[in-house]
């Protein structure tokens, strides 16, 4: 396989659109990166926070090194659970701490699927959960998104049948960046039959208003079939520390914790303590949102002025129509060591997903795009 093809596959894998981060995809990515250190590359393909972690979190990480001889379940994980419980107004038995929300989604998929039937999720979606249940024999009913790439909630509801095992929705959505207002998603969750699990993946929810106000977390008390996944990888800037969580009714959390391969020890003191510090660092959260919004809006405007269609985004990435220039752009990206997510088949054909980096990184990308359109 030639180098160019490897680049495209690597980009798609990290876009989480066609392939989950399977070992196969990781090998491909590694092949792309072998020529240079990963840090030589400008990574605009994995929706990481270019500003994280915060100074306070770095200090906590350094202090936590001293606890490296201790297991995490005695102190750090219970403390993190207590902070998360306070943040969301839930009890601690409703929280499963995992190595990123990726792990939470995989456990949930394994436990909610019995290997038959279907799950209902948009065609443009984060795929980890569905790939897991597809592997187990379940079918993904791909619900066509609207022309503006928003999720069609009516079509989602209409697709539910007696064989449906769960409904999955990411809000804001990846890879589109689109956001469903809280009122609408609350109504949607309430309309789902009470015996049917509904998973709301809120990996990017803090980007909407910079706080918890848009989350559906308060609905957990009312809807026992609701599951929410969250992560510290995005606005908190801790993707490399692998820490996230699921919120759900205690019976599910208890069941999932027995299926958690680390047996509640899969998260280190370092990650748990970093997450606690991150939750308290409101200043960092705010500045990340301000910077990312500003850069995204600016980049999006520049592309629009060039005649490129950019879909509205409430996140740290954006989706754009790249079909007319992407073949010329790919070799330039490789030369400049810039990674973005380029779609070449299925629902992602002629679309690219670009994560928001620093102003300087976005300017570099902008100049490349200008040189090929
Ligand atoms: C919608 C969504 N959910 C979950 C994840 C998984 O993130 P992590 O495992 O780093 O928490 C991602 C990562 O990009 C994502 O986009």
Short mmCIF file of C-alpha atoms and ligand atoms in Angstrom, two decimals:
data_model
loop_
_atom_site.label_atom_id
_atom_site.label_comp_id
_atom_site.label_asym_id
_atom_site.label_seq_id
_atom_site.Cartn_x
_atom_site.Cartn_y
_atom_site.Cartn_z
CA UNK A 1 0.00 0.00 0.00
CA UNK A 2 1.44 3.38 -0.91
CA UNK A 3 2.20 6.12 1.58
CA UNK A 4 -0.61 8.37 0.38
CA UNK A 5 -3.19 5.68 0.93
CA UNK A 6 -1.82 5.05 4.39
CA UNK A 7 -2.21 8.72 5.25
CA UNK A 8 -5.84 8.70 4.18
CA UNK A 9 -6.63 5.56 6.11
CA UNK A 10 -4.88 6.89 9.18
CA UNK A 11 -6.88 10.10 9.03
CA UNK A 12 -10.13 8.25 8.70
CA UNK A 13 -9.35 5.96 11.55
CA UNK A 14 -8.81 8.80 13.96
CA UNK A 15 -11.89 10.57 12.64
CA UNK A 16 -13.80 7.69 14.22
CA UNK A 17 -16.10 7.71 11.25
CA UNK A 18 -15.51 4.52 9.34
CA UNK A 19 -13.25 2.61 11.61
CA UNK A 20 -12.96 2.60 15.35
CA UNK A 21 -9.44 2.86 16.74
CA UNK A 22 -9.04 -0.86 16.17
CA UNK A 23 -5.62 -2.43 16.36
CA UNK A 24 -5.66 -2.62 12.57
CA UNK A 25 -6.27 1.11 12.25
CA UNK A 26 -3.63 1.88 14.85
CA UNK A 27 -1.07 -0.10 12.92
CA UNK A 28 -1.88 1.95 9.85
CA UNK A 29 -1.56 5.15 11.81
CA UNK A 30 1.74 4.05 13.22
CA UNK A 31 3.00 3.35 9.74
CA UNK A 32 2.16 6.91 8.79
CA UNK A 33 4.00 8.28 11.77
CA UNK A 34 7.17 6.22 11.69
CA UNK A 35 9.13 8.68 9.59
CA UNK A 36 8.77 11.49 12.11
CA UNK A 37 8.15 11.76 15.80
CA UNK A 38 4.42 12.08 16.44
CA UNK A 39 5.04 15.44 18.01
CA UNK A 40 6.47 16.74 14.75
CA UNK A 41 3.04 16.52 13.26
CA UNK A 42 0.22 19.02 13.49
CA UNK A 43 -2.64 16.88 14.67
CA UNK A 44 -5.93 18.30 13.51
CA UNK A 45 -7.64 14.92 13.22
CA UNK A 46 -8.45 13.71 16.73
CA UNK A 47 -10.36 16.61 18.33
CA UNK A 48 -7.81 17.11 21.09
CA UNK A 49 -7.49 20.37 23.02
CA UNK A 50 -4.32 22.14 21.79
CA UNK A 51 -4.09 24.11 25.05
CA UNK A 52 -4.30 21.31 27.61
CA UNK A 53 -3.56 20.21 30.20
CA UNK A 54 -3.82 23.32 32.37
CA UNK A 55 -0.97 24.49 34.60
CA UNK A 56 -2.91 23.41 37.71
CA UNK A 57 -3.42 19.96 36.29
CA UNK A 58 0.26 19.64 35.38
CA UNK A 59 1.15 20.51 38.97
CA UNK A 60 -1.27 17.86 40.27
CA UNK A 61 0.17 15.27 37.90
CA UNK A 62 3.68 15.99 39.19
CA UNK A 63 2.50 15.67 42.80
CA UNK A 64 0.62 12.46 42.00
CA UNK A 65 3.81 10.78 40.85
CA UNK A 66 4.57 10.32 44.54
CA UNK A 67 1.51 8.05 44.80
CA UNK A 68 2.72 5.74 42.06
CA UNK A 69 3.40 2.96 44.57
CA UNK A 70 -0.28 2.99 45.64
CA UNK A 71 -3.34 1.43 44.00
CA UNK A 72 -5.92 3.99 42.86
CA UNK A 73 -9.15 2.46 44.23
CA UNK A 74 -8.48 3.41 47.86
CA UNK A 75 -8.26 7.15 47.48
CA UNK A 76 -8.10 8.72 44.02
CA UNK A 77 -11.00 6.96 42.30
CA UNK A 78 -13.47 7.37 45.21
CA UNK A 79 -12.49 11.04 45.43
CA UNK A 80 -13.06 11.54 41.71
CA UNK A 81 -16.43 9.79 41.97
CA UNK A 82 -17.38 12.09 44.80
CA UNK A 83 -16.46 15.18 42.73
CA UNK A 84 -18.41 13.90 39.72
CA UNK A 85 -21.40 13.09 41.93
CA UNK A 86 -21.35 16.66 43.28
CA UNK A 87 -21.00 18.13 39.80
CA UNK A 88 -24.01 16.27 38.40
CA UNK A 89 -26.19 15.81 41.47
CA UNK A 90 -26.09 11.99 41.19
CA UNK A 91 -25.15 9.28 43.68
CA UNK A 92 -21.74 7.64 43.44
CA UNK A 93 -23.28 4.28 42.59
CA UNK A 94 -24.44 5.86 39.31
CA UNK A 95 -20.86 6.46 38.11
CA UNK A 96 -18.46 4.15 36.29
CA UNK A 97 -14.96 5.59 35.86
CA UNK A 98 -13.22 4.26 32.75
CA UNK A 99 -10.06 4.64 30.71
CA UNK A 100 -11.65 7.25 28.43
CA UNK A 101 -15.31 7.17 27.40
CA UNK A 102 -14.18 4.87 24.60
CA UNK A 103 -13.87 2.10 27.20
CA UNK A 104 -17.25 3.00 28.72
CA UNK A 105 -18.91 2.76 25.28
CA UNK A 106 -17.33 -0.61 24.63
CA UNK A 107 -18.50 -2.06 27.94
CA UNK A 108 -21.99 -0.64 27.43
CA UNK A 109 -22.13 -2.11 23.91
CA UNK A 110 -21.04 -5.51 25.16
CA UNK A 111 -23.63 -5.59 27.91
CA UNK A 112 -26.61 -4.08 26.10
CA UNK A 113 -26.38 -6.24 23.02
CA UNK A 114 -27.33 -9.90 22.94
CA UNK A 115 -25.92 -10.40 19.47
CA UNK A 116 -29.20 -10.02 17.58
CA UNK A 117 -31.57 -7.21 16.63
CA UNK A 118 -30.58 -3.66 15.84
CA UNK A 119 -29.44 -0.39 17.34
CA UNK A 120 -30.63 2.98 16.14
CA UNK A 121 -28.07 5.75 15.57
CA UNK A 122 -27.45 8.48 12.95
CA UNK A 123 -25.50 7.54 9.82
CA UNK A 124 -23.00 10.28 10.66
CA UNK A 125 -21.96 9.33 14.17
CA UNK A 126 -19.08 8.35 16.43
CA UNK A 127 -18.78 4.65 15.63
CA UNK A 128 -17.07 2.92 18.57
CA UNK A 129 -20.27 1.67 20.21
CA UNK A 130 -21.88 0.46 17.00
CA UNK A 131 -18.73 -1.28 15.77
CA UNK A 132 -18.62 -3.17 19.06
CA UNK A 133 -22.23 -4.37 18.81
CA UNK A 134 -21.93 -5.07 15.08
CA UNK A 135 -19.02 -7.35 15.92
CA UNK A 136 -21.40 -9.19 18.23
CA UNK A 137 -23.98 -9.70 15.48
CA UNK A 138 -26.24 -6.67 15.93
CA UNK A 139 -27.26 -4.42 12.99
CA UNK A 140 -26.74 -0.65 12.95
CA UNK A 141 -29.87 1.04 11.62
CA UNK A 142 -28.19 4.10 10.11
CA UNK A 143 -30.57 7.02 10.29
CA UNK A 144 -30.04 9.52 7.50
CA UNK A 145 -29.07 12.95 8.73
CA UNK A 146 -30.74 16.05 7.27
CA UNK A 147 -29.14 18.01 4.41
CA UNK A 148 -27.60 20.43 6.91
CA UNK A 149 -26.09 17.38 8.69
CA UNK A 150 -28.33 17.77 11.73
CA UNK A 151 -29.76 14.62 13.30
CA UNK A 152 -33.34 13.83 12.26
CA UNK A 153 -34.98 12.93 15.58
CA UNK A 154 -38.27 11.98 13.97
CA UNK A 155 -36.53 9.44 11.72
CA UNK A 156 -34.68 8.12 14.77
CA UNK A 157 -37.99 7.56 16.63
CA UNK A 158 -39.67 6.03 13.59
CA UNK A 159 -36.83 3.52 13.17
CA UNK A 160 -37.31 1.97 16.61
CA UNK A 161 -38.95 -1.46 16.41
CA UNK A 162 -39.40 -4.52 18.61
CA UNK A 163 -35.86 -5.69 17.71
CA UNK A 164 -34.15 -2.45 18.76
CA UNK A 165 -31.74 -2.94 21.63
CA UNK A 166 -30.67 0.64 22.21
CA UNK A 167 -30.63 4.13 20.75
CA UNK A 168 -27.37 6.11 20.57
CA UNK A 169 -26.99 9.80 20.01
CA UNK A 170 -23.96 12.05 20.36
CA UNK A 171 -24.70 15.63 21.31
CA UNK A 172 -22.99 17.68 19.95
CA UNK A 173 -22.44 15.15 17.23
CA UNK A 174 -19.13 13.85 15.89
CA UNK A 175 -18.24 14.18 12.98
CA UNK A 176 -20.76 16.92 12.13
CA UNK A 177 -20.26 19.33 15.06
CA UNK A 178 -24.02 19.83 15.09
CA UNK A 179 -25.86 20.36 18.37
CA UNK A 180 -29.46 19.55 19.32
CA UNK A 181 -30.91 22.06 21.79
CA UNK A 182 -31.50 20.80 25.30
CA UNK A 183 -35.29 21.11 25.07
CA UNK A 184 -35.40 18.99 21.93
CA UNK A 185 -33.13 16.26 23.21
CA UNK A 186 -34.99 16.14 26.52
CA UNK A 187 -38.27 15.61 24.65
CA UNK A 188 -36.62 12.98 22.49
CA UNK A 189 -35.25 11.05 25.51
CA UNK A 190 -38.69 11.18 27.14
CA UNK A 191 -40.31 9.81 23.99
CA UNK A 192 -38.16 6.65 23.96
CA UNK A 193 -40.00 3.57 25.34
CA UNK A 194 -39.05 3.22 28.99
CA UNK A 195 -37.63 -0.31 28.62
CA UNK A 196 -35.27 0.74 25.78
CA UNK A 197 -31.80 2.05 26.75
CA UNK A 198 -30.90 5.43 25.28
CA UNK A 199 -27.26 6.46 25.34
CA UNK A 200 -26.42 10.14 25.07
CA UNK A 201 -22.71 10.66 24.42
CA UNK A 202 -21.79 14.11 25.72
CA UNK A 203 -18.07 14.10 24.86
CA UNK A 204 -18.30 17.70 23.58
CA UNK A 205 -21.15 19.11 25.67
CA UNK A 206 -18.98 21.66 27.56
CA UNK A 207 -18.15 23.35 24.25
CA UNK A 208 -21.75 24.50 23.80
CA UNK A 209 -21.93 26.96 26.67
CA UNK A 210 -18.73 26.31 28.59
CA UNK A 211 -20.56 24.66 31.49
CA UNK A 212 -23.02 21.90 32.41
CA UNK A 213 -26.20 23.76 31.49
CA UNK A 214 -26.79 21.92 28.21
CA UNK A 215 -26.28 18.41 29.59
CA UNK A 216 -29.24 16.03 29.99
CA UNK A 217 -27.72 14.70 33.20
CA UNK A 218 -30.63 15.94 35.36
CA UNK A 219 -32.91 13.58 33.43
CA UNK A 220 -31.19 10.57 34.99
CA UNK A 221 -33.47 10.81 38.03
CA UNK A 222 -36.55 10.71 35.83
CA UNK A 223 -35.50 8.20 33.14
CA UNK A 224 -33.96 4.93 34.37
CA UNK A 225 -33.28 3.89 30.76
CA UNK A 226 -30.96 6.88 30.18
CA UNK A 227 -27.17 6.42 29.99
CA UNK A 228 -24.73 9.31 29.59
CA UNK A 229 -21.05 9.08 28.69
CA UNK A 230 -18.56 11.87 29.36
CA UNK A 231 -14.84 12.41 28.88
CA UNK A 232 -11.88 14.40 30.13
CA UNK A 233 -10.24 14.10 26.69
CA UNK A 234 -11.81 17.10 25.03
CA UNK A 235 -12.30 20.47 26.72
CA UNK A 236 -10.30 19.35 29.77
CA UNK A 237 -7.31 18.52 27.57
CA UNK A 238 -6.48 15.10 29.07
CA UNK A 239 -6.82 12.78 26.05
CA UNK A 240 -3.46 11.13 26.73
CA UNK A 241 -4.36 10.28 30.32
CA UNK A 242 -7.36 8.16 29.23
CA UNK A 243 -10.10 9.09 31.60
CA UNK A 244 -13.86 9.30 31.17
CA UNK A 245 -17.04 7.97 32.75
CA UNK A 246 -20.55 6.66 32.29
CA UNK A 247 -23.60 7.72 34.30
CA UNK A 248 -26.57 5.37 34.62
CA UNK A 249 -28.84 3.62 37.12
CA UNK A 250 -26.93 1.70 39.87
CA UNK A 251 -27.91 -1.80 38.61
CA UNK A 252 -26.27 -1.12 35.26
CA UNK A 253 -23.20 0.48 36.81
CA UNK A 254 -22.73 -2.52 39.07
CA UNK A 255 -23.03 -4.92 36.16
CA UNK A 256 -20.67 -2.91 33.93
CA UNK A 257 -18.06 -2.59 36.65
CA UNK A 258 -17.75 -6.38 36.74
CA UNK A 259 -17.14 -6.30 32.97
CA UNK A 260 -14.59 -3.51 33.20
CA UNK A 261 -11.36 -5.27 32.32
CA UNK A 262 -9.35 -3.25 34.79
CA UNK A 263 -11.87 -4.17 37.49
CA UNK A 264 -12.03 -0.51 38.54
CA UNK A 265 -8.23 -0.44 38.53
CA UNK A 266 -7.91 0.49 34.88
CA UNK A 267 -7.42 4.17 35.71
CA UNK A 268 -4.26 5.40 37.46
CA UNK A 269 -3.91 7.73 40.46
CA UNK A 270 -2.33 10.15 38.08
CA UNK A 271 -5.31 10.23 35.70
CA UNK A 272 -7.91 10.33 38.47
CA UNK A 273 -6.14 13.14 40.34
CA UNK A 274 -5.61 15.07 37.10
CA UNK A 275 -9.34 14.78 36.40
CA UNK A 276 -10.20 16.09 39.88
CA UNK A 277 -7.93 19.09 39.35
CA UNK A 278 -9.35 19.64 35.87
CA UNK A 279 -12.91 19.75 37.20
CA UNK A 280 -11.90 22.56 39.52
CA UNK A 281 -10.05 24.57 36.91
CA UNK A 282 -12.93 26.70 35.66
CA UNK A 283 -10.55 29.33 34.37
CA UNK A 284 -8.87 26.87 32.01
CA UNK A 285 -12.22 25.57 30.80
CA UNK A 286 -13.37 29.08 30.05
CA UNK A 287 -10.18 30.14 28.27
CA UNK A 288 -10.14 26.92 26.19
CA UNK A 289 -13.68 27.58 25.06
CA UNK A 290 -13.03 31.25 24.25
CA UNK A 291 -9.87 30.46 22.27
CA UNK A 292 -11.34 27.49 20.43
CA UNK A 293 -14.57 29.33 19.54
CA UNK A 294 -12.60 32.30 18.25
CA UNK A 295 -10.24 30.19 16.14
CA UNK A 296 -13.04 27.97 14.81
CA UNK A 297 -15.22 30.93 13.83
CA UNK A 298 -12.32 32.70 12.16
CA UNK A 299 -11.20 29.61 10.23
CA UNK A 300 -14.74 28.83 9.23
CA UNK A 301 -15.27 32.40 7.98
CA UNK A 302 -12.04 32.32 5.95
CA UNK A 303 -13.08 29.07 4.28
CA UNK A 304 -16.59 30.35 3.62
CA UNK A 305 -15.11 33.47 2.02
CA UNK A 306 -13.14 31.16 -0.26
CA UNK A 307 -16.40 29.51 -1.32
CA UNK A 308 -15.95 26.33 0.74
CA UNK A 309 -19.01 25.01 2.54
CA UNK A 310 -18.45 24.64 6.28
CA UNK A 311 -21.17 23.15 8.49
CA UNK A 312 -21.98 25.04 11.70
CA UNK A 313 -20.18 23.60 14.72
CA UNK A 314 -20.62 23.82 18.48
CA UNK A 315 -17.43 21.86 19.13
CA UNK A 316 -13.64 21.91 18.73
CA UNK A 317 -13.84 20.58 15.16
CA UNK A 318 -15.76 21.30 11.99
CA UNK A 319 -16.96 19.45 8.93
CA UNK A 320 -16.37 20.89 5.49
CA UNK A 321 -17.02 20.03 1.86
CA UNK A 322 -13.60 19.12 0.52
CA UNK A 323 -14.46 17.09 -2.60
CA UNK A 324 -13.34 19.71 -5.11
CA UNK A 325 -9.79 20.03 -3.75
CA UNK A 326 -8.96 17.16 -1.40
CA UNK A 327 -6.96 15.09 -3.88
CA UNK A 328 -4.61 18.03 -4.42
CA UNK A 329 -4.51 18.80 -0.72
CA UNK A 330 -3.49 15.35 0.52
CA UNK A 331 0.14 15.38 -0.72
CA UNK A 332 0.55 18.93 0.58
CA UNK A 333 -0.73 17.89 3.99
CA UNK A 334 1.71 15.04 4.09
CA UNK A 335 4.58 17.30 3.13
CA UNK A 336 3.63 19.81 5.82
CA UNK A 337 3.05 16.99 8.35
CA UNK A 338 -0.52 18.05 9.02
CA UNK A 339 -3.19 15.44 9.79
CA UNK A 340 -6.89 16.05 9.18
CA UNK A 341 -9.77 13.59 8.73
CA UNK A 342 -10.58 13.16 5.06
CA UNK A 343 -13.59 11.09 4.02
CA UNK A 344 -13.49 9.18 0.75
CA UNK A 345 -16.40 6.77 0.92
CA UNK A 346 -19.91 6.27 2.26
CA UNK A 347 -21.54 9.15 4.11
CA UNK A 348 -18.21 10.92 4.49
CA UNK A 349 -17.49 11.09 0.76
CA UNK A 350 -16.15 14.53 -0.16
CA UNK A 351 -16.21 15.70 3.46
CA UNK A 352 -13.32 16.51 5.76
CA UNK A 353 -13.31 16.89 9.52
CA UNK A 354 -10.83 19.40 10.87
CA UNK A 355 -10.06 19.75 14.57
CA UNK A 356 -9.41 23.24 15.91
CA UNK A 357 -5.74 23.77 16.71
CA UNK A 358 -3.90 26.96 17.60
CA UNK A 359 -4.27 30.04 15.36
CA UNK A 360 -0.85 29.39 13.93
CA UNK A 361 -1.68 25.78 13.02
CA UNK A 362 -4.96 26.79 11.43
CA UNK A 363 -3.21 29.48 9.39
CA UNK A 364 -0.79 26.89 8.08
CA UNK A 365 -3.69 24.69 7.04
CA UNK A 366 -5.54 27.63 5.54
CA UNK A 367 -2.55 28.55 3.39
CA UNK A 368 -2.33 24.98 2.11
CA UNK A 369 -6.02 24.97 1.23
CA UNK A 370 -5.64 28.33 -0.52
CA UNK A 371 -2.84 26.87 -2.61
CA UNK A 372 -4.98 24.05 -3.99
CA UNK A 373 -8.43 25.57 -4.63
C1 LIG B 1 -18.35 11.50 20.43
C2 LIG B 1 -17.17 10.86 21.07
N1 LIG B 1 -17.37 10.01 22.09
C3 LIG B 1 -16.35 9.41 22.72
C4 LIG B 1 -15.05 9.63 22.32
C5 LIG B 1 -13.96 8.88 23.02
O1 LIG B 1 -13.14 9.72 23.72
P1 LIG B 1 -12.24 9.22 24.91
O2 LIG B 1 -12.13 7.74 24.85
O3 LIG B 1 -10.94 9.90 24.71
O4 LIG B 1 -12.95 9.65 26.16
C6 LIG B 1 -14.78 10.51 21.26
C7 LIG B 1 -13.40 10.76 20.80
O5 LIG B 1 -13.10 11.41 19.86
C8 LIG B 1 -15.87 11.14 20.62
O6 LIG B 1 -15.70 11.97 19.59
#
